[in-house]
GROMACS .gro file of C-alpha atoms in nm:
model
  241
    1ASN     CA    1  -0.040   3.238   0.905
    2ALA     CA    2  -0.049   2.860   0.966
    3GLN     CA    3  -0.235   2.816   1.202
    4ASP     CA    4  -0.523   3.051   1.137
    5SER     CA    5  -0.518   2.828   0.803
    6SER     CA    6  -0.547   2.502   1.034
    7LYS     CA    7  -0.817   2.689   1.231
    8ALA     CA    8  -1.019   2.731   0.914
    9SER     CA    9  -0.947   2.385   0.711
   10GLN     CA   10  -1.036   2.243   1.065
   11LYS     CA   11  -1.379   2.412   1.073
   12ALA     CA   12  -1.443   2.343   0.715
   13LEU     CA   13  -1.367   2.023   0.791
   14MET     CA   14  -1.589   1.956   1.048
   15MET     CA   15  -1.904   2.103   0.875
   16GLU     CA   16  -1.839   1.947   0.588
   17LEU     CA   17  -1.863   1.588   0.835
   18LYS     CA   18  -2.137   1.702   1.061
   19SER     CA   19  -2.318   1.787   0.694
   20LEU     CA   20  -2.237   1.409   0.526
   21GLN     CA   21  -2.345   1.271   0.824
   22GLU     CA   22  -2.618   1.396   0.858
   23GLN     CA   23  -2.746   1.410   0.483
   24PRO     CA   24  -2.530   1.138   0.396
   25LEU     CA   25  -2.489   1.069   0.033
   26GLU     CA   26  -2.626   0.731  -0.118
   27GLY     CA   27  -2.361   0.479  -0.205
   28PHE     CA   28  -2.122   0.589   0.034
   29ARG     CA   29  -2.048   0.575   0.412
   30ILE     CA   30  -1.767   0.777   0.556
   31THR     CA   31  -1.549   0.786   0.902
   32LEU     CA   32  -1.234   0.902   1.026
   33VAL     CA   33  -0.944   0.703   1.055
   34THR     CA   34  -0.921   0.816   1.393
   35GLU     CA   35  -1.157   1.049   1.590
   36SER     CA   36  -0.933   1.322   1.691
   37ASP     CA   37  -0.754   1.387   1.292
   38LEU     CA   38  -1.031   1.597   1.083
   39TYR     CA   39  -0.730   1.529   0.802
   40ASN     CA   40  -0.791   1.162   0.746
   41TRP     CA   41  -1.103   1.022   0.585
   42GLN     CA   42  -1.198   0.670   0.535
   43VAL     CA   43  -1.466   0.642   0.297
   44ALA     CA   44  -1.667   0.319   0.183
   45ILE     CA   45  -1.837   0.307  -0.178
   46PHE     CA   46  -2.057   0.028  -0.269
   47GLY     CA   47  -2.038  -0.059  -0.640
   48PRO     CA   48  -2.372   0.100  -0.820
   49PRO     CA   49  -2.609  -0.142  -0.957
   50ASN     CA   50  -2.633  -0.198  -1.313
   51THR     CA   51  -2.273  -0.161  -1.348
   52LEU     CA   52  -2.017  -0.374  -1.380
   53TYR     CA   53  -1.925  -0.248  -0.992
   54GLU     CA   54  -2.248  -0.337  -0.875
   55GLY     CA   55  -2.235  -0.559  -0.487
   56GLY     CA   56  -1.879  -0.465  -0.476
   57TYR     CA   57  -1.737  -0.271  -0.099
   58PHE     CA   58  -1.439  -0.037  -0.191
   59LYS     CA   59  -1.244   0.131   0.067
   60ALA     CA   60  -1.050   0.468   0.024
   61HIS     CA   61  -0.883   0.737   0.196
   62ILE     CA   62  -0.899   1.105   0.128
   63LYS     CA   63  -0.610   1.285   0.321
   64PHE     CA   64  -0.679   1.676   0.348
   65PRO     CA   65  -0.417   1.951   0.350
   66VAL     CA   66  -0.387   2.221   0.623
   67ASP     CA   67  -0.496   2.469   0.388
   68TYR     CA   68  -0.803   2.260   0.273
   69PRO     CA   69  -1.043   2.378   0.096
   70TYR     CA   70  -0.741   2.626  -0.059
   71SER     CA   71  -0.588   2.296  -0.194
   72PRO     CA   72  -0.734   1.972  -0.303
   73PRO     CA   73  -0.737   1.661  -0.071
   74THR     CA   74  -0.588   1.344  -0.211
   75PHE     CA   75  -0.786   1.028  -0.283
   76ARG     CA   76  -0.666   0.687  -0.284
   77PHE     CA   77  -0.772   0.356  -0.267
   78LEU     CA   78  -0.707   0.068  -0.068
   79THR     CA   79  -0.963  -0.167  -0.257
   80LYS     CA   80  -0.749  -0.295  -0.557
   81MET     CA   81  -0.869  -0.134  -0.847
   82TRP     CA   82  -0.793  -0.214  -1.235
   83HIS     CA   83  -0.913   0.126  -1.358
   84PRO     CA   84  -0.814   0.334  -1.661
   85ASN     CA   85  -0.762   0.634  -1.398
   86ILE     CA   86  -0.617   0.475  -1.075
   87TYR     CA   87  -0.266   0.417  -1.027
   88GLU     CA   88  -0.110   0.133  -0.964
   89ASN     CA   89  -0.093   0.265  -0.545
   90GLY     CA   90  -0.430   0.325  -0.582
   91ASP     CA   91  -0.426   0.707  -0.615
   92VAL     CA   92  -0.772   0.865  -0.804
   93CYS     CA   93  -0.649   1.063  -1.131
   94ILE     CA   94  -0.868   1.320  -1.144
   95SER     CA   95  -0.940   1.701  -1.226
   96ILE     CA   96  -1.097   1.799  -0.965
   97LEU     CA   97  -0.840   1.707  -0.741
   98HIS     CA   98  -0.578   1.885  -0.916
   99PRO     CA   99  -0.430   2.195  -0.828
  100PRO     CA  100  -0.627   2.512  -1.051
  101VAL     CA  101  -0.279   2.588  -1.204
  102ASP     CA  102  -0.253   2.705  -1.547
  103ASP     CA  103  -0.098   2.361  -1.734
  104PRO     CA  104  -0.166   2.365  -2.116
  105GLN     CA  105   0.012   2.028  -2.117
  106SER     CA  106  -0.236   1.849  -1.910
  107GLY     CA  107  -0.544   1.935  -2.204
  108GLU     CA  108  -0.706   2.025  -1.882
  109LEU     CA  109  -0.903   2.388  -1.823
  110PRO     CA  110  -0.852   2.537  -1.507
  111SER     CA  111  -1.175   2.507  -1.424
  112GLU     CA  112  -1.191   2.165  -1.461
  113ARG     CA  113  -0.924   2.119  -1.112
  114TRP     CA  114  -0.993   2.223  -0.796
  115ASN     CA  115  -1.154   2.567  -0.663
  116PRO     CA  116  -1.242   2.601  -0.309
  117THR     CA  117  -1.622   2.522  -0.381
  118GLN     CA  118  -1.558   2.147  -0.492
  119ASN     CA  119  -1.633   2.006  -0.173
  120VAL     CA  120  -1.625   1.651  -0.078
  121ARG     CA  121  -1.932   1.582  -0.199
  122THR     CA  122  -1.825   1.672  -0.537
  123ILE     CA  123  -1.553   1.468  -0.538
  124LEU     CA  124  -1.723   1.138  -0.454
  125LEU     CA  125  -1.950   1.229  -0.758
  126SER     CA  126  -1.663   1.223  -0.951
  127VAL     CA  127  -1.556   0.949  -0.819
  128ILE     CA  128  -1.850   0.752  -0.900
  129SER     CA  129  -1.906   0.846  -1.229
  130LEU     CA  130  -1.539   0.830  -1.293
  131LEU     CA  131  -1.546   0.459  -1.187
  132ASN     CA  132  -1.845   0.405  -1.463
  133GLU     CA  133  -1.724   0.577  -1.709
  134PRO     CA  134  -1.310   0.637  -1.725
  135ASN     CA  135  -1.164   0.894  -1.924
  136THR     CA  136  -0.923   0.724  -2.168
  137PHE     CA  137  -0.743   1.076  -2.283
  138SER     CA  138  -0.434   1.030  -2.055
  139PRO     CA  139  -0.447   0.755  -1.835
  140ALA     CA  140  -0.304   0.652  -1.455
  141ASN     CA  141  -0.283   0.259  -1.587
  142VAL     CA  142  -0.197   0.209  -1.950
  143ASP     CA  143  -0.297  -0.091  -1.965
  144ALA     CA  144  -0.615  -0.124  -1.814
  145SER     CA  145  -0.701   0.162  -2.069
  146VAL     CA  146  -0.652  -0.076  -2.375
  147MET     CA  147  -0.891  -0.322  -2.227
  148PHE     CA  148  -1.120  -0.113  -2.110
  149ARG     CA  149  -1.123   0.035  -2.514
  150LYS     CA  150  -1.171  -0.246  -2.664
  151TRP     CA  151  -1.432  -0.375  -2.452
  152ARG     CA  152  -1.638  -0.074  -2.497
  153ASP     CA  153  -1.561  -0.096  -2.870
  154SER     CA  154  -1.661  -0.400  -2.876
  155LYS     CA  155  -1.994  -0.379  -2.721
  156GLY     CA  156  -1.847  -0.621  -2.471
  157LYS     CA  157  -1.789  -0.872  -2.692
  158ASP     CA  158  -1.406  -0.840  -2.574
  159LYS     CA  159  -1.523  -0.934  -2.175
  160GLU     CA  160  -1.180  -0.917  -2.047
  161TYR     CA  161  -1.219  -0.573  -1.886
  162ALA     CA  162  -1.526  -0.696  -1.708
  163GLU     CA  163  -1.437  -1.003  -1.638
  164ILE     CA  164  -1.134  -0.818  -1.374
  165ILE     CA  165  -1.373  -0.569  -1.253
  166ARG     CA  166  -1.626  -0.855  -1.209
  167LYS     CA  167  -1.331  -1.065  -1.002
  168GLN     CA  168  -1.219  -0.758  -0.799
  169VAL     CA  169  -1.587  -0.677  -0.674
  170LEU     CA  170  -1.648  -1.047  -0.546
  171SER     CA  171  -1.313  -1.018  -0.334
  172THR     CA  172  -1.427  -0.762  -0.177
  173ALA     CA  173  -1.698  -0.970   0.014
  174ALA     CA  174  -1.518  -1.144   0.272
  175GLU     CA  175  -1.391  -0.788   0.334
  176ALA     CA  176  -1.748  -0.661   0.383
  177GLU     CA  177  -1.861  -0.927   0.570
  178ARG     CA  178  -1.549  -0.877   0.778
  179ASP     CA  179  -1.660  -0.525   0.883
  180GLY     CA  180  -2.017  -0.626   0.906
  181VAL     CA  181  -2.118  -0.419   0.605
  182LYS     CA  182  -2.453  -0.471   0.453
  183VAL     CA  183  -2.384  -0.398   0.034
  184PRO     CA  184  -2.703  -0.299  -0.138
  185THR     CA  185  -2.760  -0.496  -0.428
  186THR     CA  186  -3.072  -0.348  -0.581
  187LEU     CA  187  -3.172   0.027  -0.707
  188ALA     CA  188  -3.388   0.058  -0.366
  189GLU     CA  189  -3.135  -0.042  -0.107
  190TYR     CA  190  -2.874   0.138  -0.310
  191CYS     CA  191  -3.041   0.468  -0.256
  192VAL     CA  192  -3.082   0.479   0.120
  193GLN     CA  193  -2.885   0.724   0.281
  194THR     CA  194  -2.651   0.502   0.495
  195ARG     CA  195  -2.576   0.692   0.819
  196VAL     CA  196  -2.290   0.601   1.039
  197PRO     CA  197  -2.447   0.532   1.389
  198SER     CA  198  -2.218   0.745   1.682
  199GLN     CA  199  -1.949   0.605   1.796
  200ASP     CA  200  -2.104   0.407   2.078
  201SER     CA  201  -2.309   0.222   1.929
  202SER     CA  202  -2.182  -0.162   1.882
  203SER     CA  203  -2.414  -0.206   1.543
  204ASP     CA  204  -2.154  -0.101   1.229
  205LEU     CA  205  -2.449   0.001   1.032
  206LEU     CA  206  -2.761   0.105   1.071
  207TYR     CA  207  -2.951   0.019   0.741
  208ASP     CA  208  -3.320  -0.160   0.828
  209ASP     CA  209  -3.456   0.163   1.029
  210LEU     CA  210  -3.309   0.456   0.862
  211TYR     CA  211  -3.549   0.536   0.548
  212ASP     CA  212  -3.921   0.493   0.452
  213ASP     CA  213  -4.067   0.169   0.323
  214ASP     CA  214  -4.301   0.378   0.112
  215MET     CA  215  -3.925   0.537  -0.079
  216GLU     CA  216  -3.822   0.136  -0.110
  217GLN     CA  217  -4.133   0.035  -0.289
  218GLU     CA  218  -4.098   0.372  -0.498
  219ASP     CA  219  -3.767   0.277  -0.640
  220GLU     CA  220  -3.824  -0.146  -0.622
  221GLU     CA  221  -4.036  -0.055  -0.927
  222ASP     CA  222  -3.669   0.129  -1.123
  223ASP     CA  223  -3.459  -0.141  -1.057
  224ASP     CA  224  -3.413  -0.175  -1.431
  225SER     CA  225  -3.313   0.180  -1.458
  226GLU     CA  226  -3.022   0.373  -1.460
  227LEU     CA  227  -2.873   0.520  -1.157
  228GLU     CA  228  -3.192   0.729  -1.051
  229CYS     CA  229  -3.010   0.913  -0.760
  230TYR     CA  230  -2.734   1.040  -0.954
  231ASP     CA  231  -2.980   1.223  -1.246
  232ASP     CA  232  -2.963   1.580  -1.076
  233GLN     CA  233  -2.627   1.540  -1.042
  234ASP     CA  234  -2.396   1.806  -1.224
  235ASP     CA  235  -2.179   1.568  -1.495
  236SER     CA  236  -1.879   1.847  -1.534
  237GLY     CA  237  -1.551   1.832  -1.381
  238ASN     CA  238  -1.537   1.458  -1.453
  239GLU     CA  239  -1.251   1.491  -1.675
  240GLU     CA  240  -0.911   1.327  -1.608
  241SER     CA  241  -0.639   1.356  -1.607
   0.00000   0.00000   0.00000
């Protein structure tokens, strides 16, 4: 019954939130929109270094259904995003967030869709790889998709897509400043796991003391490399709709 499923989903969400606060995911900062409501999460996403999104501070909401994890949450950007797989209203169109119905029209396999073994971590990793590798198969924003393909196929000579993204990134700086957030711009800073301090802490982000200096040193040398924090992640399931 509904009460049981709401109890179960609250327990699942409580565990996930706790795990994400104790072992944060690089490049993300997660809080509840209001402390008493486990079904609405606020996410801040830092743009990964060495991508068009470097230095960006993007806010999003994740809204969970009462029967989570049996049904997927919705993921909506609050920050304006120009991207082939993000609708005008900020909703992200990605197969991992689609219910696992058999829908041959969509071109998606049921295995690419939501199932109860997915969780917030897998969603966030799918969203970040989606930002860098849009799926132009059936785009949510056709104009962005056409523009992205021109940019990709011209190997960056057609700059329109890149310029729009960089403009959006620059426009997020004011919001980061308002929120008192220092946006990472190097791989070393980005790969830091940002712990969100407890509510009573006056400081918004405890960047400085939360990672070992030796880890920073080790990563400094890799600044030009790809995003190493993600190397061991499984890339499957990133096909969008």
